PDB file of C-alpha atoms in Angstrom:
ATOM      1  CA  MET A 103      95.732 128.543  93.446  1.00  0.00           C
ATOM      2  CA  LEU A 104      95.313 125.387  91.421  1.00  0.00           C
ATOM      3  CA  GLY A 105      96.797 127.170  88.029  1.00  0.00           C
ATOM      4  CA  LEU A 106     100.225 128.066  90.152  1.00  0.00           C
ATOM      5  CA  VAL A 107     100.729 124.450  90.491  1.00  0.00           C
ATOM      6  CA  VAL A 108      99.846 123.062  87.791  1.00  0.00           C
ATOM      7  CA  ARG A 109     102.675 125.435  86.120  1.00  0.00           C
ATOM      8  CA  ARG A 110     105.302 125.049  88.680  1.00  0.00           C
ATOM      9  CA  LEU A 111     104.662 121.122  87.967  1.00  0.00           C
ATOM     10  CA  LEU A 112     105.151 121.427  84.453  1.00  0.00           C
ATOM     11  CA  VAL A 113     108.162 123.299  85.024  1.00  0.00           C
ATOM     12  CA  ALA A 114     109.134 120.454  87.584  1.00  0.00           C
ATOM     13  CA  ILE A 115     108.939 118.112  84.985  1.00  0.00           C
ATOM     14  CA  PRO A 116     111.920 118.553  82.947  1.00  0.00           C
ATOM     15  CA  MET A 117     113.917 119.813  85.832  1.00  0.00           C
ATOM     16  CA  LEU A 118     113.836 116.313  87.142  1.00  0.00           C
ATOM     17  CA  LEU A 119     114.482 114.641  83.957  1.00  0.00           C
ATOM     18  CA  ILE A 120     117.820 116.779  83.831  1.00  0.00           C
ATOM     19  CA  THR A 121     118.770 115.982  87.603  1.00  0.00           C
ATOM     20  CA  SER A 122     118.763 112.815  86.857  1.00  0.00           C
ATOM     21  CA  VAL A 123     120.614 112.387  83.669  1.00  0.00           C
ATOM     22  CA  LEU A 124     123.213 114.594  85.776  1.00  0.00           C
ATOM     23  CA  ILE A 125     123.219 112.745  88.704  1.00  0.00           C
ATOM     24  CA  PHE A 126     123.471 109.270  86.536  1.00  0.00           C
ATOM     25  CA  GLY A 127     126.753 110.900  84.893  1.00  0.00           C
ATOM     26  CA  LEU A 128     128.480 110.203  87.802  1.00  0.00           C
ATOM     27  CA  VAL A 129     129.507 106.927  85.834  1.00  0.00           C
ATOM     28  CA  VAL A 130     131.434 108.640  83.548  1.00  0.00           C
ATOM     29  CA  LEU A 131     132.748 110.694  86.351  1.00  0.00           C
ATOM     30  CA  ILE A 132     134.345 107.757  87.839  1.00  0.00           C
ATOM     31  CA  PRO A 133     138.248 107.744  86.667  1.00  0.00           C
ATOM     32  CA  GLY A 134     139.100 104.949  84.391  1.00  0.00           C
ATOM     33  CA  ASP A 135     137.159 102.312  84.327  1.00  0.00           C
ATOM     34  CA  ALA A 136     133.809 102.665  86.560  1.00  0.00           C
ATOM     35  CA  ALA A 137     133.601  98.151  87.503  1.00  0.00           C
ATOM     36  CA  VAL A 138     137.567  98.513  87.933  1.00  0.00           C
ATOM     37  CA  THR A 139     137.188 101.281  90.402  1.00  0.00           C
ATOM     38  CA  LEU A 140     133.737  99.836  91.794  1.00  0.00           C
ATOM     39  CA  ALA A 141     135.600  96.169  92.417  1.00  0.00           C
ATOM     40  CA  GLY A 142     138.451  97.628  94.020  1.00  0.00           C
ATOM     41  CA  GLY A 143     140.964  98.775  91.961  1.00  0.00           C
ATOM     42  CA  PRO A 144     143.634  97.541  89.128  1.00  0.00           C
ATOM     43  CA  ASP A 145     143.860  94.486  91.436  1.00  0.00           C
ATOM     44  CA  ALA A 146     140.275  93.570  91.672  1.00  0.00           C
ATOM     45  CA  PRO A 147     140.248  89.507  90.459  1.00  0.00           C
ATOM     46  CA  PRO A 148     138.343  89.889  86.246  1.00  0.00           C
ATOM     47  CA  GLY A 149     135.580  88.116  87.772  1.00  0.00           C
ATOM     48  CA  ALA A 150     134.759  90.919  90.271  1.00  0.00           C
ATOM     49  CA  VAL A 151     135.087  93.184  87.416  1.00  0.00           C
ATOM     50  CA  GLU A 152     132.708  91.504  85.514  1.00  0.00           C
ATOM     51  CA  GLU A 153     130.313  91.299  87.848  1.00  0.00           C
ATOM     52  CA  VAL A 154     129.874  94.774  88.491  1.00  0.00           C
ATOM     53  CA  ARG A 155     130.100  95.708  84.853  1.00  0.00           C
ATOM     54  CA  GLU A 156     127.122  92.949  84.202  1.00  0.00           C
ATOM     55  CA  GLU A 157     125.449  94.822  87.313  1.00  0.00           C
ATOM     56  CA  LEU A 158     125.919  97.928  86.411  1.00  0.00           C
ATOM     57  CA  GLN A 159     125.033  97.105  82.805  1.00  0.00           C
ATOM     58  CA  LEU A 160     128.370  98.995  81.650  1.00  0.00           C
ATOM     59  CA  ASP A 161     128.579  97.497  79.100  1.00  0.00           C
ATOM     60  CA  GLU A 162     125.767  98.844  77.231  1.00  0.00           C
ATOM     61  CA  PRO A 163     125.504 101.900  75.946  1.00  0.00           C
ATOM     62  CA  LEU A 164     125.473 105.234  78.031  1.00  0.00           C
ATOM     63  CA  PRO A 165     121.904 106.308  76.699  1.00  0.00           C
ATOM     64  CA  ALA A 166     120.438 102.585  77.013  1.00  0.00           C
ATOM     65  CA  GLN A 167     122.477 102.841  81.012  1.00  0.00           C
ATOM     66  CA  TYR A 168     120.172 105.535  81.340  1.00  0.00           C
ATOM     67  CA  LEU A 169     117.055 104.968  80.549  1.00  0.00           C
ATOM     68  CA  ASP A 170     117.137 101.412  82.347  1.00  0.00           C
ATOM     69  CA  TRP A 171     118.317 103.214  85.168  1.00  0.00           C
ATOM     70  CA  LEU A 172     115.510 105.743  84.717  1.00  0.00           C
ATOM     71  CA  GLY A 173     112.859 103.109  84.200  1.00  0.00           C
ATOM     72  CA  GLY A 174     113.872 101.574  87.445  1.00  0.00           C
ATOM     73  CA  VAL A 175     113.241 104.580  89.893  1.00  0.00           C
ATOM     74  CA  VAL A 176     110.147 105.709  87.923  1.00  0.00           C
ATOM     75  CA  ARG A 177     108.653 101.899  89.443  1.00  0.00           C
ATOM     76  CA  LEU A 178     110.589 103.468  92.675  1.00  0.00           C
ATOM     77  CA  ASP A 179     113.811 100.979  92.633  1.00  0.00           C
ATOM     78  CA  PHE A 180     117.343 101.729  92.901  1.00  0.00           C
ATOM     79  CA  GLY A 181     118.300  98.352  92.812  1.00  0.00           C
ATOM     80  CA  ASP A 182     121.151  97.063  95.139  1.00  0.00           C
ATOM     81  CA  SER A 183     124.111  97.703  96.884  1.00  0.00           C
ATOM     82  CA  LEU A 184     127.543  96.737  95.671  1.00  0.00           C
ATOM     83  CA  TYR A 185     128.313  95.818  99.238  1.00  0.00           C
ATOM     84  CA  SER A 186     125.784  95.471 101.203  1.00  0.00           C
ATOM     85  CA  HIS A 187     123.770  93.657  98.700  1.00  0.00           C
ATOM     86  CA  GLU A 188     120.753  95.242  99.858  1.00  0.00           C
ATOM     87  CA  PRO A 189     117.446  96.677  98.365  1.00  0.00           C
ATOM     88  CA  ILE A 190     118.521 100.943  98.157  1.00  0.00           C
ATOM     89  CA  THR A 191     114.628 100.973  98.116  1.00  0.00           C
ATOM     90  CA  ASP A 192     114.573  99.279 101.012  1.00  0.00           C
ATOM     91  CA  GLU A 193     117.110 101.225 103.123  1.00  0.00           C
ATOM     92  CA  LEU A 194     115.756 104.918 101.872  1.00  0.00           C
ATOM     93  CA  ALA A 195     112.613 104.152 103.581  1.00  0.00           C
ATOM     94  CA  GLU A 196     114.368 103.388 106.034  1.00  0.00           C
ATOM     95  CA  ARG A 197     116.099 106.257 106.375  1.00  0.00           C
ATOM     96  CA  LEU A 198     113.818 108.797 104.932  1.00  0.00           C
ATOM     97  CA  PRO A 199     111.507 109.427 107.688  1.00  0.00           C
ATOM     98  CA  VAL A 200     114.589 109.340 110.376  1.00  0.00           C
ATOM     99  CA  THR A 201     116.645 112.775 108.335  1.00  0.00           C
ATOM    100  CA  LEU A 202     112.645 114.413 107.529  1.00  0.00           C
ATOM    101  CA  GLY A 203     112.500 114.167 111.295  1.00  0.00           C
ATOM    102  CA  LEU A 204     114.986 115.624 112.012  1.00  0.00           C
ATOM    103  CA  ALA A 205     114.883 118.655 109.579  1.00  0.00           C
ATOM    104  CA  ALA A 206     111.204 118.982 111.050  1.00  0.00           C
ATOM    105  CA  LEU A 207     112.793 119.330 114.345  1.00  0.00           C
ATOM    106  CA  VAL A 208     115.123 122.124 113.031  1.00  0.00           C
ATOM    107  CA  PHE A 209     112.510 124.377 111.620  1.00  0.00           C
ATOM    108  CA  GLY A 210     110.508 123.863 114.801  1.00  0.00           C
ATOM    109  CA  LEU A 211     113.388 125.589 116.603  1.00  0.00           C
ATOM    110  CA  ALA A 212     114.699 127.751 114.105  1.00  0.00           C
ATOM    111  CA  VAL A 213     111.758 129.371 112.715  1.00  0.00           C
ATOM    112  CA  PRO A 214     109.985 130.697 116.582  1.00  0.00           C
ATOM    113  CA  VAL A 215     113.642 131.832 117.387  1.00  0.00           C
ATOM    114  CA  ALA A 216     113.801 134.041 113.822  1.00  0.00           C
ATOM    115  CA  LEU A 217     110.885 135.735 113.980  1.00  0.00           C
ATOM    116  CA  LEU A 218     111.140 136.669 117.859  1.00  0.00           C
ATOM    117  CA  VAL A 219     115.252 137.838 117.763  1.00  0.00           C
ATOM    118  CA  GLY A 220     113.752 139.768 113.536  1.00  0.00           C
ATOM    119  CA  VAL A 221     110.997 140.964 114.933  1.00  0.00           C
ATOM    120  CA  ALA A 222     112.554 142.384 118.630  1.00  0.00           C
ATOM    121  CA  GLY A 223     115.059 143.918 115.935  1.00  0.00           C
ATOM    122  CA  GLY A 224     112.831 145.008 113.324  1.00  0.00           C
ATOM    123  CA  LEU A 225     110.346 147.372 115.154  1.00  0.00           C
ATOM    124  CA  ARG A 226     113.324 148.674 116.546  1.00  0.00           C
ATOM    125  CA  PRO A 227     116.175 149.628 113.610  1.00  0.00           C
ATOM    126  CA  GLY A 228     119.930 151.083 115.064  1.00  0.00           C
ATOM    127  CA  SER A 229     118.359 149.859 118.883  1.00  0.00           C
ATOM    128  CA  LEU A 230     120.799 148.683 121.227  1.00  0.00           C
ATOM    129  CA  LEU A 231     118.513 145.742 121.324  1.00  0.00           C
ATOM    130  CA  ASP A 232     119.032 145.201 117.599  1.00  0.00           C
ATOM    131  CA  ARG A 233     122.457 145.750 117.465  1.00  0.00           C
ATOM    132  CA  ALA A 234     123.342 143.200 119.758  1.00  0.00           C
ATOM    133  CA  LEU A 235     120.873 140.409 117.860  1.00  0.00           C
ATOM    134  CA  MET A 236     122.705 141.338 115.009  1.00  0.00           C
ATOM    135  CA  VAL A 237     125.877 140.885 116.281  1.00  0.00           C
ATOM    136  CA  GLY A 238     124.644 137.257 117.804  1.00  0.00           C
ATOM    137  CA  SER A 239     122.845 136.377 114.653  1.00  0.00           C
ATOM    138  CA  GLY A 240     126.780 137.659 112.477  1.00  0.00           C
ATOM    139  CA  ALA A 241     128.665 135.150 115.739  1.00  0.00           C
ATOM    140  CA  PHE A 242     126.165 132.011 114.720  1.00  0.00           C
ATOM    141  CA  LEU A 243     126.230 132.505 110.793  1.00  0.00           C
ATOM    142  CA  ALA A 244     130.174 132.843 111.137  1.00  0.00           C
ATOM    143  CA  VAL A 245     130.257 129.423 113.238  1.00  0.00           C
ATOM    144  CA  PRO A 246     129.605 125.860 111.282  1.00  0.00           C
ATOM    145  CA  PRO A 247     127.381 123.317 112.263  1.00  0.00           C
ATOM    146  CA  PHE A 248     129.764 120.943 113.407  1.00  0.00           C
ATOM    147  CA  TRP A 249     131.514 123.395 115.771  1.00  0.00           C
ATOM    148  CA  ILE A 250     128.221 124.005 117.748  1.00  0.00           C
ATOM    149  CA  ALA A 251     127.918 120.078 117.651  1.00  0.00           C
ATOM    150  CA  LEU A 252     131.052 119.427 119.379  1.00  0.00           C
ATOM    151  CA  VAL A 253     130.141 121.962 122.053  1.00  0.00           C
ATOM    152  CA  LEU A 254     126.663 121.174 123.021  1.00  0.00           C
ATOM    153  CA  VAL A 255     128.588 117.654 122.993  1.00  0.00           C
ATOM    154  CA  THR A 256     131.306 118.902 125.606  1.00  0.00           C
ATOM    155  CA  LEU A 257     128.642 120.594 127.839  1.00  0.00           C
ATOM    156  CA  PHE A 258     124.994 119.225 127.618  1.00  0.00           C
ATOM    157  CA  ALA A 259     126.472 115.386 127.793  1.00  0.00           C
ATOM    158  CA  VAL A 260     130.092 115.603 128.874  1.00  0.00           C
ATOM    159  CA  ARG A 261     130.341 117.816 131.208  1.00  0.00           C
ATOM    160  CA  LEU A 262     127.069 118.746 132.823  1.00  0.00           C
ATOM    161  CA  GLY A 263     125.159 114.981 131.528  1.00  0.00           C
ATOM    162  CA  TRP A 264     121.814 115.606 131.235  1.00  0.00           C
ATOM    163  CA  LEU A 265     121.615 114.830 127.020  1.00  0.00           C
ATOM    164  CA  PRO A 266     122.816 111.416 125.941  1.00  0.00           C
ATOM    165  CA  PRO A 267     125.765 112.093 123.371  1.00  0.00           C
ATOM    166  CA  PHE A 268     125.346 110.001 119.994  1.00  0.00           C
ATOM    167  CA  GLY A 269     122.813 107.215 119.246  1.00  0.00           C
ATOM    168  CA  TYR A 270     119.375 107.070 117.838  1.00  0.00           C
ATOM    169  CA  VAL A 271     116.057 106.090 119.129  1.00  0.00           C
ATOM    170  CA  GLU A 272     112.598 105.820 117.414  1.00  0.00           C
ATOM    171  CA  LEU A 273     109.764 108.257 117.234  1.00  0.00           C
ATOM    172  CA  ARG A 274     107.151 106.104 117.292  1.00  0.00           C
ATOM    173  CA  ALA A 275     108.663 103.923 119.693  1.00  0.00           C
ATOM    174  CA  ASP A 276     109.366 106.163 122.872  1.00  0.00           C
ATOM    175  CA  PRO A 277     108.829 110.098 121.865  1.00  0.00           C
ATOM    176  CA  GLY A 278     110.514 111.497 124.708  1.00  0.00           C
ATOM    177  CA  GLU A 279     114.053 109.898 124.559  1.00  0.00           C
ATOM    178  CA  TRP A 280     113.894 110.764 120.565  1.00  0.00           C
ATOM    179  CA  PHE A 281     113.598 114.040 121.411  1.00  0.00           C
ATOM    180  CA  ARG A 282     116.500 113.792 124.017  1.00  0.00           C
ATOM    181  CA  ARG A 283     118.081 112.104 121.481  1.00  0.00           C
ATOM    182  CA  MET A 284     117.813 114.863 118.623  1.00  0.00           C
ATOM    183  CA  ILE A 285     118.056 117.742 120.522  1.00  0.00           C
ATOM    184  CA  MET A 286     121.314 118.217 120.435  1.00  0.00           C
ATOM    185  CA  PRO A 287     121.807 117.260 116.692  1.00  0.00           C
ATOM    186  CA  ALA A 288     118.618 119.733 115.393  1.00  0.00           C
ATOM    187  CA  ALA A 289     119.999 122.449 117.774  1.00  0.00           C
ATOM    188  CA  ALA A 290     123.823 122.638 116.465  1.00  0.00           C
ATOM    189  CA  LEU A 291     121.722 122.658 112.680  1.00  0.00           C
ATOM    190  CA  ALA A 292     118.815 124.973 113.473  1.00  0.00           C
ATOM    191  CA  LEU A 293     121.041 128.064 115.633  1.00  0.00           C
ATOM    192  CA  GLY A 294     122.845 129.415 112.152  1.00  0.00           C
ATOM    193  CA  MET A 295     119.462 128.954 110.171  1.00  0.00           C
ATOM    194  CA  ALA A 296     117.873 131.369 112.503  1.00  0.00           C
ATOM    195  CA  ALA A 297     120.122 133.603 112.574  1.00  0.00           C
ATOM    196  CA  VAL A 298     119.778 133.184 108.697  1.00  0.00           C
ATOM    197  CA  LEU A 299     116.095 134.040 108.940  1.00  0.00           C
ATOM    198  CA  ALA A 300     116.732 136.227 111.933  1.00  0.00           C
ATOM    199  CA  ARG A 301     118.407 138.797 109.675  1.00  0.00           C
ATOM    200  CA  GLN A 302     115.871 138.780 106.110  1.00  0.00           C
ATOM    201  CA  VAL A 303     112.794 138.901 108.823  1.00  0.00           C
ATOM    202  CA  ARG A 304     114.956 142.124 110.438  1.00  0.00           C
ATOM    203  CA  GLY A 305     115.408 143.705 107.467  1.00  0.00           C
ATOM    204  CA  GLY A 306     112.272 143.546 105.706  1.00  0.00           C
ATOM    205  CA  LEU A 307     110.148 144.150 108.533  1.00  0.00           C
ATOM    206  CA  ALA A 308     112.070 147.609 109.148  1.00  0.00           C
ATOM    207  CA  ASP A 309     112.017 148.299 105.220  1.00  0.00           C
ATOM    208  CA  VAL A 310     108.045 148.004 105.751  1.00  0.00           C
ATOM    209  CA  MET A 311     107.606 149.328 108.690  1.00  0.00           C
ATOM    210  CA  GLN A 312     107.953 152.826 107.243  1.00  0.00           C
ATOM    211  CA  ALA A 313     105.862 151.987 104.494  1.00  0.00           C
ATOM    212  CA  PRO A 314     102.588 154.771 103.473  1.00  0.00           C
ATOM    213  CA  TYR A 315     100.165 151.264 104.002  1.00  0.00           C
ATOM    214  CA  ILE A 316     101.430 150.663 107.741  1.00  0.00           C
ATOM    215  CA  ARG A 317     101.541 154.277 108.984  1.00  0.00           C
ATOM    216  CA  THR A 318      97.271 154.200 107.241  1.00  0.00           C
ATOM    217  CA  ALA A 319      96.888 150.848 109.315  1.00  0.00           C
ATOM    218  CA  TRP A 320      98.345 153.136 112.467  1.00  0.00           C
ATOM    219  CA  ALA A 321      96.468 156.050 111.772  1.00  0.00           C
ATOM    220  CA  LYS A 322      93.122 153.393 111.809  1.00  0.00           C
ATOM    221  CA  GLY A 323      93.547 152.905 115.332  1.00  0.00           C
ATOM    222  CA  GLY A 324      95.134 149.397 114.558  1.00  0.00           C
ATOM    223  CA  SER A 325      96.610 147.321 117.553  1.00  0.00           C
ATOM    224  CA  THR A 326     100.530 146.580 117.779  1.00  0.00           C
ATOM    225  CA  ARG A 327      99.547 142.804 117.019  1.00  0.00           C
ATOM    226  CA  GLN A 328      97.040 143.608 114.454  1.00  0.00           C
ATOM    227  CA  VAL A 329      99.386 145.891 112.468  1.00  0.00           C
ATOM    228  CA  VAL A 330     102.440 143.827 113.040  1.00  0.00           C
ATOM    229  CA  VAL A 331     101.311 139.905 112.491  1.00  0.00           C
ATOM    230  CA  GLY A 332      98.531 141.022 110.240  1.00  0.00           C
ATOM    231  CA  HIS A 333      99.700 143.570 108.099  1.00  0.00           C
ATOM    232  CA  ALA A 334     103.623 144.060 108.219  1.00  0.00           C
ATOM    233  CA  LEU A 335     105.143 140.226 108.718  1.00  0.00           C
ATOM    234  CA  LYS A 336     102.781 139.206 105.777  1.00  0.00           C
ATOM    235  CA  GLY A 337     104.450 142.081 103.240  1.00  0.00           C
ATOM    236  CA  SER A 338     107.936 141.138 104.231  1.00  0.00           C
ATOM    237  CA  ALA A 339     108.242 137.643 104.639  1.00  0.00           C
ATOM    238  CA  MET A 340     108.360 136.940 100.524  1.00  0.00           C
ATOM    239  CA  PRO A 341     112.206 137.329 100.889  1.00  0.00           C
ATOM    240  CA  ALA A 342     112.393 135.229 104.360  1.00  0.00           C
ATOM    241  CA  VAL A 343     110.359 132.876 103.087  1.00  0.00           C
ATOM    242  CA  THR A 344     112.589 132.388 100.095  1.00  0.00           C
ATOM    243  CA  VAL A 345     115.347 132.419 102.072  1.00  0.00           C
ATOM    244  CA  LEU A 346     114.105 129.311 104.605  1.00  0.00           C
ATOM    245  CA  GLY A 347     113.030 127.099 101.430  1.00  0.00           C
ATOM    246  CA  LEU A 348     116.953 127.378 100.320  1.00  0.00           C
ATOM    247  CA  GLN A 349     118.058 126.392 103.567  1.00  0.00           C
ATOM    248  CA  VAL A 350     116.061 123.073 103.398  1.00  0.00           C
ATOM    249  CA  GLY A 351     119.692 122.542 101.032  1.00  0.00           C
ATOM    250  CA  VAL A 352     121.603 123.491 104.007  1.00  0.00           C
ATOM    251  CA  VAL A 353     119.999 121.350 106.579  1.00  0.00           C
ATOM    252  CA  LEU A 354     120.371 118.083 103.906  1.00  0.00           C
ATOM    253  CA  GLY A 355     124.066 118.718 103.132  1.00  0.00           C
ATOM    254  CA  SER A 356     124.885 119.731 106.980  1.00  0.00           C
ATOM    255  CA  SER A 357     122.735 116.332 107.929  1.00  0.00           C
ATOM    256  CA  VAL A 358     125.804 114.455 106.271  1.00  0.00           C
ATOM    257  CA  ILE A 359     128.379 115.106 108.790  1.00  0.00           C
ATOM    258  CA  ILE A 360     125.780 116.082 111.948  1.00  0.00           C
ATOM    259  CA  GLU A 361     124.490 112.655 111.498  1.00  0.00           C
ATOM    260  CA  ARG A 362     127.485 111.090 111.435  1.00  0.00           C
ATOM    261  CA  ILE A 363     128.631 112.800 114.651  1.00  0.00           C
ATOM    262  CA  PHE A 364     125.714 111.684 116.682  1.00  0.00           C
ATOM    263  CA  THR A 365     125.084 108.676 115.013  1.00  0.00           C
ATOM    264  CA  ILE A 366     122.292 109.002 113.551  1.00  0.00           C
ATOM    265  CA  PRO A 367     121.123 106.312 111.103  1.00  0.00           C
ATOM    266  CA  GLY A 368     119.420 108.875 108.082  1.00  0.00           C
ATOM    267  CA  LEU A 369     120.313 109.698 104.692  1.00  0.00           C
ATOM    268  CA  GLY A 370     123.022 111.703 105.150  1.00  0.00           C
ATOM    269  CA  THR A 371     124.741 108.779 107.227  1.00  0.00           C
ATOM    270  CA  TYR A 372     124.359 106.386 104.513  1.00  0.00           C
ATOM    271  CA  LEU A 373     125.315 108.694 101.906  1.00  0.00           C
ATOM    272  CA  LEU A 374     128.233 109.179 103.855  1.00  0.00           C
ATOM    273  CA  GLU A 375     129.036 105.440 104.028  1.00  0.00           C
ATOM    274  CA  ALA A 376     128.560 105.025 100.049  1.00  0.00           C
ATOM    275  CA  VAL A 377     130.740 107.800  99.209  1.00  0.00           C
ATOM    276  CA  ASN A 378     133.149 106.693 101.628  1.00  0.00           C
ATOM    277  CA  ALA A 379     132.939 102.729 100.170  1.00  0.00           C
ATOM    278  CA  GLN A 380     132.181 104.246  96.433  1.00  0.00           C
ATOM    279  CA  ASP A 381     128.668 102.517  96.321  1.00  0.00           C
ATOM    280  CA  LEU A 382     127.755 104.554  93.237  1.00  0.00           C
ATOM    281  CA  PRO A 383     123.793 103.157  92.898  1.00  0.00           C
ATOM    282  CA  VAL A 384     123.492 104.196  96.772  1.00  0.00           C
ATOM    283  CA  VAL A 385     125.013 107.397  96.165  1.00  0.00           C
ATOM    284  CA  GLN A 386     122.680 108.104  92.714  1.00  0.00           C
ATOM    285  CA  GLY A 387     119.891 107.078  94.604  1.00  0.00           C
ATOM    286  CA  VAL A 388     120.463 109.336  98.015  1.00  0.00           C
ATOM    287  CA  ALA A 389     120.843 112.100  95.193  1.00  0.00           C
ATOM    288  CA  LEU A 390     118.022 111.639  93.597  1.00  0.00           C
ATOM    289  CA  VAL A 391     116.163 111.894  96.936  1.00  0.00           C
ATOM    290  CA  PHE A 392     117.448 114.935  97.875  1.00  0.00           C
ATOM    291  CA  VAL A 393     116.834 116.711  94.622  1.00  0.00           C
ATOM    292  CA  VAL A 394     113.022 115.449  94.987  1.00  0.00           C
ATOM    293  CA  ILE A 395     113.250 117.092  98.434  1.00  0.00           C
ATOM    294  CA  HIS A 396     114.356 120.459  96.779  1.00  0.00           C
ATOM    295  CA  VAL A 397     112.025 120.262  94.407  1.00  0.00           C
ATOM    296  CA  VAL A 398     108.874 119.685  96.969  1.00  0.00           C
ATOM    297  CA  THR A 399     110.124 122.192  99.100  1.00  0.00           C
ATOM    298  CA  SER A 400     110.506 125.496  96.198  1.00  0.00           C
ATOM    299  CA  LEU A 401     106.664 124.378  94.847  1.00  0.00           C
ATOM    300  CA  LEU A 402     106.110 124.651  98.553  1.00  0.00           C
ATOM    301  CA  VAL A 403     107.385 128.328  98.470  1.00  0.00           C
ATOM    302  CA  ASP A 404     105.475 128.895  95.658  1.00  0.00           C
ATOM    303  CA  ILE A 405     102.406 128.268  96.550  1.00  0.00           C
ATOM    304  CA  ALA A 406     103.338 130.505 100.284  1.00  0.00           C
ATOM    305  CA  TYR A 407     104.205 133.223  97.607  1.00  0.00           C
ATOM    306  CA  GLY A 408     100.673 133.064  96.108  1.00  0.00           C
ATOM    307  CA  TRP A 409      99.526 133.188  99.410  1.00  0.00           C
ATOM    308  CA  LEU A 410     101.207 136.157  99.794  1.00  0.00           C
ATOM    309  CA  ASN A 411     101.064 138.187  97.129  1.00  0.00           C
ATOM    310  CA  PRO A 412      97.752 137.409  95.039  1.00  0.00           C
ATOM    311  CA  LYS A 413     100.069 138.762  91.953  1.00  0.00           C
ATOM    312  CA  VAL A 414     102.023 135.941  91.707  1.00  0.00           C
ATOM    313  CA  ARG A 415      98.954 133.657  91.025  1.00  0.00           C
ATOM    314  CA  ALA A 416      98.131 135.635  87.764  1.00  0.00           C
ATOM    315  CA  ALA A 417     101.833 135.771  86.870  1.00  0.00           C
TER     316      ALA A 417
END
């Protein structure tokens, strides 16, 4: 297993370098002169343009700019925001736990529901229950998370008054209130994820249950728990684990809108504000954090592969 982790880490290093080049290339993609655009447009005062040009070191060759930026990133120094002039690293450190807490709650809600629905359908494929569950999961796949969020706010916050419609409380300050304020945004993201995972679990389990080694396990007198949990689920889990890893990107992307709807001060809100303000260093910093989260998730998925299938460890 250690060899598998080392190999994946060696692959991740050039991947991060290539991604860092693409993220830094956002400077080049800005139409016209980046300094003029970021300073406020063609009518910006020359002093402001020069200040932005000097702050972003746009007067240097692109390779030198990239190496200087990369050196700062390695030291966890992403520079300062062009508008608030606050250190971006401090903002990222403050907002990252908020988004990670939301993501953890999303997965905590989605995975058990997906397993329950997937196993219920996979054990009896083609049954009335299976068809009903697949129709329900298909409906949630077709509905965007922000629409689900608006429905939840209308129902549970406006009409019933059970939950606060927006706002954020830190987990360490009041765990109960944190949960009350995060359950609706987490549910809005978790329903679609649960639908995707449930279909993967159902399809994989339905196929594996027909395998010879499962019939052998039944013939040897294995209980339903031993056969389904100990053999069938493990054998059918690899496609679901792959989709689960991909859902991290979906959660991060959707959090930009969901955090805005519920006024949650996470990375999604920070990124959206930076895009609207054309605060390029902030956009670069948040994008790089998202990439690192993706790489770590891919590593965890590979480790899960090695645990589920020993052949992967030697591949």
